[in-house]
């Protein structure tokens, strides 16, 4: 296998990771260029309900006679876009609070950590249910709820990382030099915590992605007329009894993207734990 | 050791209490209360105020929280908004169904996961290890409903071996229940085993790096013997907590699986209640799920303390 290697950032890319990156790339392109790539509009009825797959309709038509392949492409925007938004918010909140706790120490750290321990000791899904039952399932509610629930896990990692890094001499130097909290966080700690945080970003993204899909599948996430992959599984689930594969396409897309990200994260963690990554 | 266990118990109780506050507060402090939930679109300021007074919602939240908690402790969880039935009566048979499903799945998943994990550790880096590593990485990433619908498509629809819908009723006998829940149980097992098995393998392997294991090998002991007799007992603490954590996951994971197989369990009831804004039912189900989850986590930690001699004797 040594005859052909792909390298990324100075590390040899493992085969699963290479395949994973390729899949992620394809999915992102599909999400961004959905209106250009999709052969039919998202909501247009183009034939009979549950028509068989053929040359023009690659995956057949759905319950209302819409093109399933086109809907998958548009669903990618909703699924990936929402999860990305949730992960970005949860990362911003988690990193800021985590770093603050690690640097401020004292009662700020103690208070934040205890609250986080409490939230982590409870099941996230149930918690989300309680909030959604009161606030309803509008998209902004969904995004903020999931982002805040998720930021708790980012807080844990960010705090641990910052604790380790802030014990190093160059951080001490910066502080003695009289730099402020913001400088220490953004210029001294953040650059050195990037590698593990990127791997964590992948993991948190898959979590948000699966969570949104699960909620939509349960009918508590994205509401019609918008559709993500989770709600597509829900819409198509009844025809499984007719031996049609329709619900398996969106469910498969969800699984494929999650697997791809896990492969890449697995590789990133392995180079991280083995220093300079030969044999990873 | 007693101090550690007691501390963990106290933390568990505090968490339970915090969960009850969050569940009550969540349905309380967030905009929109029971009265708006009942009246929905027909709400006017006048009839809202009237209904609030009727339900006692105009009293301070702290008083109502106290009342709710004492009534819940006495086994009174209120009445459902959607059909006026007593919440306890509504929940009891469904709770039994969910416990049956999760328990049945755990009974199969735990021994299977520990066995596979040990085998993978014994044959580390072999073909078996690599294959199982790859397969479990796949199953971890696959959502429950994909596994569920794949099983339905082949085992229920195409080959007609098991029913696609797990519609048990209180009259169904044990054999019938096992037959009806076969596919949901397999789905849960597949999803849970992967994680448990990987963690078992990882914790055995991390012990395998210690000097006393090398000593055992130098004495000329066989690999299976070293793994099972020397490494496994010391890896027991992390394995037990992984098992309990996954059981806690199982308790929540049933929600989606119940939906796939239209199984009349607690998860389905809660999902229905959430979409109907049926707050008393949501609160009750939330308490039960959170309670089970917190208890299992607590048991995991306590078992870990008890099975680790170093923690048993604090300095």
XYZ file of C-alpha atoms in Angstrom:
595
model
C 0.000 0.000 0.000
C 3.055 2.226 0.276
C 3.161 2.805 -3.453
C 0.211 5.210 -3.311
C -0.366 7.499 -0.377
C -2.468 10.561 0.197
C -1.202 13.049 2.719
C -3.123 15.709 4.554
C -1.500 18.290 6.806
C 1.718 16.254 6.836
C 0.020 13.050 8.000
C -0.630 9.937 5.987
C -4.332 9.638 5.320
C -5.771 6.234 6.186
C -8.026 4.603 3.622
C -11.248 4.878 5.634
C -10.421 8.528 6.338
C -9.813 9.237 2.635
C -13.129 7.634 1.702
C -14.810 9.514 4.542
C -13.453 12.865 3.347
C -14.624 12.125 -0.176
C -18.153 11.301 1.024
C -18.287 14.439 3.181
C -17.180 16.533 0.201
C -19.867 15.026 -2.054
C -22.560 15.657 0.569
C -21.491 19.272 1.081
C -21.479 19.925 -2.649
C -24.921 18.314 -2.911
C -26.208 20.548 -0.113
C -24.782 23.787 -1.509
C -25.691 23.233 -5.158
C -28.977 21.368 -4.596
C -31.055 23.782 -6.751
C -28.619 23.334 -9.651
C -28.044 19.603 -9.276
C -31.590 18.439 -8.555
C -33.342 17.277 -11.733
C -36.762 18.369 -10.376
C -37.970 21.071 -7.954
C -38.339 20.009 -4.329
C -42.120 20.239 -4.034
C -43.295 19.626 -7.611
C -45.545 16.656 -8.322
C -44.042 15.010 -11.387
C -45.918 11.709 -11.642
C -47.918 9.027 -9.838
C -47.348 8.354 -6.144
C -44.755 5.629 -5.486
C -43.836 5.286 -9.159
C -40.932 2.866 -9.719
C -37.383 4.141 -10.195
C -36.369 4.627 -13.830
C -33.931 6.649 -15.971
C -35.488 10.046 -15.177
C -36.451 9.388 -11.549
C -33.412 7.610 -10.134
C -34.968 6.642 -6.840
C -38.618 6.701 -7.874
C -41.390 9.029 -6.676
C -42.726 9.548 -3.174
C -46.133 9.571 -1.462
C -47.271 12.684 -3.374
C -45.484 11.880 -6.625
C -42.419 14.028 -5.985
C -38.948 12.984 -7.160
C -37.213 11.286 -4.196
C -33.674 11.941 -5.455
C -34.324 15.690 -5.772
C -35.897 15.779 -2.331
C -32.840 14.040 -0.899
C -30.609 16.775 -2.350
C -32.778 19.534 -0.867
C -33.070 17.593 2.395
C -29.264 17.662 2.615
C -29.425 21.457 2.919
C -31.828 21.282 5.841
C -30.104 18.385 7.643
C -26.499 19.509 7.194
C -27.227 23.243 7.485
C -29.193 22.909 10.714
C -26.639 20.618 12.341
C -23.783 22.902 11.301
C -25.552 25.906 12.781
C -26.240 24.034 16.036
C -22.647 22.816 16.309
C -21.226 26.305 15.652
C -23.380 27.877 18.362
C -22.645 25.105 20.842
C -18.917 25.431 20.143
C -18.871 29.179 20.608
C -20.768 28.950 23.879
C -18.890 25.871 25.097
C -15.404 27.165 24.322
C -15.954 30.626 25.784
C -17.450 29.294 29.022
C -14.969 26.406 29.224
C -11.900 28.609 28.766
C -13.291 31.224 31.124
C -13.868 28.584 33.802
C -10.344 27.202 33.394
C -8.674 30.615 33.584
C -10.890 32.309 36.151
C -10.800 29.266 38.484
C -12.337 29.819 41.940
C -16.087 30.084 42.328
C -16.770 30.794 38.633
C -15.221 27.447 37.702
C -16.893 25.614 40.577
C -20.329 26.996 39.733
C -20.116 26.347 35.986
C -18.704 22.857 36.507
C -21.404 21.814 38.971
C -24.182 23.060 36.688
C -22.609 21.175 33.781
C -22.278 17.996 35.875
C -25.977 18.209 36.688
C -27.031 18.681 33.077
C -24.736 15.875 31.896
C -26.295 13.539 34.448
C -29.653 13.860 32.697
C -30.732 12.358 29.383
C -30.493 14.959 26.604
C -33.400 13.627 24.560
C -35.831 13.771 27.480
C -34.655 17.255 28.325
C -35.234 18.382 24.755
C -38.726 16.830 24.884
C -39.646 18.887 27.930
C -38.500 22.145 26.328
C -40.131 21.384 22.969
C -43.427 20.409 24.612
C -43.720 23.936 25.976
C -42.095 26.066 23.296
C -43.309 24.109 20.293
C -41.117 22.891 17.474
C -40.208 26.044 15.565
C -36.769 25.936 14.004
C -35.157 28.701 16.138
C -36.369 26.945 19.306
C -34.977 23.666 18.055
C -31.601 25.169 17.165
C -31.098 27.071 20.421
C -32.269 24.161 22.606
C -30.029 21.595 20.957
C -27.068 23.996 20.798
C -27.251 24.793 24.505
C -27.676 21.137 25.483
C -24.699 20.238 23.314
C -22.481 23.099 24.504
C -22.287 21.390 27.896
C -20.145 18.632 26.383
C -17.938 21.153 24.575
C -17.501 22.984 27.876
C -16.103 19.833 29.487
C -13.466 19.326 26.787
C -12.584 23.013 26.422
C -12.129 23.376 30.160
C -9.899 20.304 30.410
C -7.775 21.466 27.454
C -7.438 25.002 28.796
C -6.528 23.648 32.240
C -3.617 21.709 30.742
C -2.468 24.483 28.457
C -2.789 27.320 30.954
C -0.365 25.454 33.232
C 2.334 25.804 30.544
C 5.040 28.428 30.812
C 4.229 30.536 27.777
C 0.746 31.218 29.115
C 2.263 32.222 32.435
C 4.619 34.537 30.527
C 1.732 36.181 28.710
C -0.075 36.743 31.977
C 2.944 38.148 33.739
C 3.418 40.396 30.706
C 0.034 41.814 31.648
C -2.131 40.517 28.789
C -5.882 40.477 29.359
C -8.190 37.479 29.567
C -9.350 37.814 25.950
C -5.758 37.871 24.625
C -4.797 34.834 26.693
C -7.822 32.899 25.430
C -7.605 33.779 21.743
C -3.847 34.137 21.182
C -2.251 31.732 23.641
C -4.678 28.925 24.423
C -6.926 28.577 21.373
C -4.159 27.945 18.772
C -2.803 25.101 20.879
C -6.176 23.499 21.480
C -7.183 23.481 17.797
C -6.333 19.872 16.903
C -8.430 18.141 19.572
C -11.183 20.727 19.140
C -11.489 19.979 15.414
C -11.900 16.260 16.138
C -14.483 17.179 18.764
C -16.259 19.385 16.231
C -16.707 16.331 14.015
C -18.109 14.283 16.874
C -20.447 17.031 18.049
C -21.629 17.585 14.492
C -22.613 13.929 14.127
C -24.365 14.147 17.488
C -26.376 17.217 16.442
C -27.027 15.680 13.038
C -28.359 12.395 14.461
C -30.298 14.267 17.142
C -32.095 16.571 14.690
C -32.829 13.606 12.428
C -34.192 11.568 15.349
C -36.425 14.442 16.492
C -37.701 14.953 12.950
C -38.319 11.232 12.659
C -40.393 11.404 15.845
C -42.340 14.298 14.328
C -40.909 16.848 16.769
C -38.196 18.380 14.588
C -38.402 19.980 11.166
C -42.071 20.464 10.300
C -43.695 20.251 6.866
C -43.587 21.755 4.268
C -39.822 21.882 4.959
C -38.185 18.489 5.035
C -34.911 17.093 6.294
C -33.807 13.483 6.034
C -35.314 12.550 9.384
C -38.775 13.796 8.448
C -38.460 12.103 5.048
C -37.966 8.766 6.823
C -41.106 9.562 8.804
C -43.108 10.483 5.696
C -42.106 7.349 3.817
C -42.119 4.805 6.645
C -45.497 3.230 5.898
C -44.457 1.864 2.508
C -41.830 -0.366 4.103
C -44.720 -2.806 4.515
C -45.116 -2.839 0.699
C -41.463 -3.897 0.343
C -40.496 -0.484 -1.080
C -37.121 0.975 -0.111
C -38.199 4.654 0.037
C -37.569 5.265 3.789
C -34.195 3.551 3.519
C -32.749 6.228 1.170
C -32.890 9.183 3.593
C -32.031 6.895 6.538
C -29.102 5.542 4.543
C -27.939 9.077 3.712
C -27.948 9.915 7.424
C -25.950 6.781 8.226
C -23.473 7.326 5.373
C -22.563 10.862 6.409
C -22.230 9.838 10.068
C -19.981 6.912 9.159
C -17.842 9.147 6.928
C -17.339 11.707 9.701
C -16.567 8.982 12.248
C -13.883 7.550 9.952
C -12.227 10.956 9.628
C -12.481 11.691 13.362
C -11.075 8.236 14.157
C -8.066 9.018 11.978
C -7.580 12.476 13.503
C -7.674 11.062 17.030
C -5.209 8.342 16.071
C -2.627 10.812 14.704
C -3.171 12.912 17.765
C -2.499 10.048 20.150
C 0.527 8.740 18.244
C 2.480 11.958 17.997
C 3.383 12.144 14.348
C 1.068 9.692 12.895
C 3.113 7.128 10.992
C 1.115 3.964 10.638
C -2.102 5.708 11.533
C -15.108 3.686 50.743
C -18.354 4.279 52.621
C -17.685 7.981 52.357
C -17.200 7.781 48.588
C -20.359 5.731 48.098
C -22.335 8.050 50.366
C -21.049 11.075 48.445
C -22.127 9.504 45.174
C -25.554 8.691 46.623
C -25.961 12.291 47.753
C -24.950 13.557 44.318
C -27.459 11.158 42.765
C -30.238 12.492 44.982
C -29.250 16.096 44.253
C -29.325 15.307 40.539
C -32.773 13.745 40.895
C -33.975 16.824 42.688
C -32.402 19.106 40.086
C -34.070 17.051 37.358
C -37.457 17.517 39.014
C -36.835 21.271 39.290
C -35.769 21.466 35.640
C -38.710 19.409 34.430
C -41.171 21.430 36.479
C -39.377 24.730 35.851
C -39.005 23.925 32.160
C -42.742 23.529 31.757
C -43.271 26.497 34.073
C -40.853 29.337 33.426
C -40.748 29.045 29.676
C -43.297 31.217 27.904
C -46.612 29.445 27.452
C -48.136 27.572 30.399
C -50.718 24.885 31.040
C -53.593 27.289 30.365
C -52.295 28.404 26.961
C -51.553 24.763 26.195
C -55.159 23.788 26.905
C -56.814 26.672 25.112
C -54.355 26.825 22.181
C -55.861 29.143 19.547
C -59.099 29.902 21.362
C -57.202 31.786 24.085
C -58.384 35.280 25.017
C -56.934 37.239 27.965
C -60.208 36.763 29.922
C -60.651 33.019 29.598
C -56.905 32.531 30.102
C -57.071 34.332 33.459
C -60.164 32.363 34.422
C -58.612 29.017 33.566
C -55.399 29.969 35.379
C -57.384 30.753 38.515
C -59.331 27.490 38.102
C -56.143 25.423 37.752
C -54.448 27.329 40.549
C -51.819 28.694 38.191
C -52.135 32.188 39.663
C -50.350 31.088 42.830
C -46.550 31.437 43.210
C -44.495 28.824 41.284
C -42.652 27.690 44.403
C -45.894 26.705 46.146
C -47.077 24.807 43.090
C -43.701 23.071 42.713
C -43.959 21.889 46.327
C -47.483 20.609 45.715
C -46.533 18.887 42.474
C -43.578 17.163 44.144
C -45.560 15.972 47.183
C -48.370 14.709 44.967
C -45.858 12.961 42.691
C -44.260 11.360 45.755
C -47.696 10.072 46.754
C -48.182 8.536 43.343
C -50.520 11.199 41.968
C -49.199 12.615 38.722
C -52.281 14.575 37.735
C -54.652 14.047 34.824
C -53.863 14.024 31.134
C -54.986 17.118 29.213
C -55.790 15.292 25.993
C -58.153 12.616 27.339
C -58.721 13.478 31.033
C -57.399 10.098 32.168
C -55.345 9.649 35.322
C -51.684 9.921 34.307
C -50.588 7.026 36.531
C -53.180 4.701 34.963
C -52.081 5.879 31.520
C -48.418 5.290 32.247
C -48.354 2.025 34.221
C -49.006 -0.514 31.416
C -46.719 1.390 29.035
C -43.930 1.530 31.587
C -44.205 -2.252 31.979
C -43.895 -2.671 28.201
C -40.848 -0.406 28.002
C -39.122 -2.137 30.917
C -39.798 -5.495 29.241
C -38.302 -4.313 25.934
C -35.221 -2.676 27.446
C -34.664 -5.527 29.902
C -34.973 -8.197 27.214
C -32.479 -6.300 25.025
C -30.049 -5.851 27.935
C -30.233 -9.550 28.796
C -28.905 -10.403 25.337
C -26.630 -7.414 24.738
C -24.519 -7.420 27.918
C -23.086 -10.987 27.785
C -22.691 -10.730 24.002
C -20.776 -7.446 24.199
C -18.443 -8.578 26.999
C -17.763 -11.903 25.264
C -16.972 -10.259 21.918
C -14.864 -7.587 23.620
C -12.765 -10.211 25.415
C -12.309 -12.235 22.222
C -11.221 -9.113 20.324
C -8.725 -8.338 23.093
C -7.363 -11.911 23.115
C -6.947 -11.931 19.343
C -5.786 -8.323 19.177
C -4.841 -7.137 15.659
C -6.106 -10.409 14.148
C -8.547 -10.525 11.269
C -11.377 -11.106 13.767
C -10.362 -7.995 15.717
C -10.106 -5.844 12.607
C -13.404 -7.022 11.163
C -15.253 -6.504 14.428
C -13.624 -3.100 14.914
C -14.803 -2.014 11.473
C -18.296 -3.473 11.849
C -18.855 -1.859 15.250
C -17.643 1.512 13.950
C -20.332 1.129 11.264
C -23.142 0.149 13.627
C -22.308 2.980 16.048
C -22.889 5.471 13.238
C -26.132 3.965 11.980
C -29.346 5.441 13.397
C -31.782 3.022 15.073
C -34.511 3.578 12.498
C -32.290 2.481 9.598
C -31.457 -0.788 11.408
C -35.119 -1.166 12.352
C -36.526 -0.595 8.867
C -33.879 -2.820 7.262
C -34.896 -5.617 9.627
C -38.578 -4.978 8.869
C -37.988 -4.935 5.119
C -36.230 -8.296 5.082
C -37.310 -10.286 8.152
C -40.911 -9.111 8.279
C -41.999 -8.169 4.771
C -39.846 -10.199 2.406
C -39.297 -13.409 4.390
C -42.284 -13.078 6.726
C -40.429 -14.509 9.758
C -41.403 -11.950 12.395
C -44.199 -9.371 12.672
C -43.375 -5.829 11.523
C -45.485 -4.246 14.251
C -44.853 -5.075 17.895
C -48.462 -4.442 18.952
C -48.536 -6.269 22.270
C -51.610 -6.007 24.489
C -51.926 -6.717 28.226
C -53.346 -10.163 27.359
C -50.324 -11.260 25.329
C -48.482 -14.119 27.077
C -44.690 -14.264 27.494
C -44.063 -16.377 24.385
C -46.187 -14.046 22.282
C -44.391 -11.040 23.690
C -40.966 -12.462 22.850
C -42.134 -13.266 19.313
C -43.690 -9.822 18.795
C -40.716 -7.895 20.202
C -38.047 -9.956 18.402
C -37.210 -7.292 15.815
C -37.205 -4.287 18.177
C -34.976 -6.231 20.573
C -32.537 -7.149 17.799
C -32.444 -3.479 16.728
C -31.625 -2.317 20.246
C -29.033 -5.053 20.731
C -27.236 -4.175 17.486
C -27.071 -0.499 18.412
C -25.942 -1.019 22.012
C -23.531 -3.949 21.616
C -21.084 -2.040 19.418
C -20.327 0.605 22.005
C -20.158 -1.782 24.954
C -17.938 -4.188 23.044
C -15.476 -1.484 21.957
C -15.167 -0.152 25.491
C -14.658 -3.659 26.915
C -11.875 -4.279 24.411
C -10.265 -0.901 25.085
C -10.267 -1.294 28.869
C -8.869 -4.844 28.745
C -6.142 -3.699 26.345
C -5.163 -0.731 28.506
C -4.679 -3.135 31.447
C -2.682 -5.449 29.164
C 0.035 -2.791 28.981
C 0.821 -2.985 32.716
C 3.946 -4.715 34.106
C 2.126 -7.441 36.031
C 0.612 -8.700 32.796
C 4.055 -8.919 31.235
C 5.119 -10.877 34.316
C 2.233 -13.298 33.764
C 3.330 -13.802 30.157
C 6.949 -14.314 31.253
C 5.764 -17.034 33.608
C 4.622 -18.791 30.448
C 0.864 -18.444 30.830
C -1.305 -18.647 27.723
C -2.899 -15.500 26.307
C -6.537 -16.491 26.977
C -5.625 -17.273 30.576
C -3.828 -13.945 31.056
C -6.710 -12.000 29.540
C -9.497 -13.763 31.407
C -7.825 -14.377 34.796
C -5.381 -11.496 35.104
C -6.548 -8.567 32.970
C -10.333 -8.960 33.065
C -10.799 -8.655 36.869
C -8.926 -5.363 36.853
C -10.780 -4.134 33.800
C -14.067 -4.938 35.518
C -14.613 -1.471 36.982
C -14.592 0.410 33.661
C -16.566 -2.412 32.019
C -19.279 -2.269 34.674
C -19.637 1.457 34.254
C -19.778 1.080 30.478
C -22.514 -1.530 30.840
C -24.543 0.690 33.145
C -24.007 3.735 30.914
C -25.240 1.778 27.919
C -28.241 0.537 29.851
C -28.968 4.175 30.628
C -28.662 4.866 26.920
C -30.967 1.915 26.246
C -33.657 3.451 28.446
C -33.707 6.528 26.222
C -32.907 4.716 22.961
C -36.169 2.794 23.230
C -38.050 5.993 22.356
C -37.047 5.839 18.685
C -37.290 2.048 18.421
C -40.801 2.083 19.913
C -41.776 4.562 17.222
C -40.373 2.359 14.429
C -42.251 -0.740 15.568
C -45.336 1.105 16.883
C -44.717 -0.520 20.266
C -47.066 0.755 23.003
C -44.348 1.887 25.398
C -43.582 4.909 27.524
C -41.445 6.546 24.824
C -44.298 6.594 22.347
C -46.603 8.044 24.977
C -44.127 10.811 25.716
C -43.627 11.690 22.037
C -47.408 11.885 21.585
C -47.721 14.028 24.697
C -45.002 16.419 23.495
C -46.703 16.978 20.148
C -50.074 17.491 21.890
C -48.586 19.826 24.545
C -49.981 17.466 27.182
C -47.790 18.854 29.976
C -48.773 16.587 32.921
C -47.948 13.487 30.861
C -44.692 15.042 29.605
C -43.685 15.884 33.168
C -44.495 12.396 34.445
C -42.715 10.575 31.598
C -39.783 12.975 31.891
C -39.463 12.225 35.601
C -39.506 8.469 35.003
C -36.983 8.533 32.136
C -34.667 10.961 33.921
C -34.986 8.968 37.155
C -34.057 5.676 35.464
C -31.149 7.329 33.654
C -29.790 8.987 36.796
C -30.195 5.811 38.879
C -28.303 3.695 36.348
C -25.493 6.242 36.177
C -25.315 6.265 39.959
C -25.243 2.461 40.128
C -22.469 2.486 37.522
C -20.288 4.758 39.640
C -20.984 2.906 42.884
C -20.205 -0.472 41.288
C -16.982 1.009 39.942
C -16.018 2.175 43.427
C -16.864 -1.204 44.972
C -14.969 -3.225 42.375
C -11.789 -1.137 42.569
C -9.593 -1.991 45.586
C -7.728 1.317 45.226
C -10.930 3.290 45.646
C -12.212 0.940 48.337
C -9.431 2.045 50.661
C -9.036 5.811 50.401
C -5.811 7.341 51.666
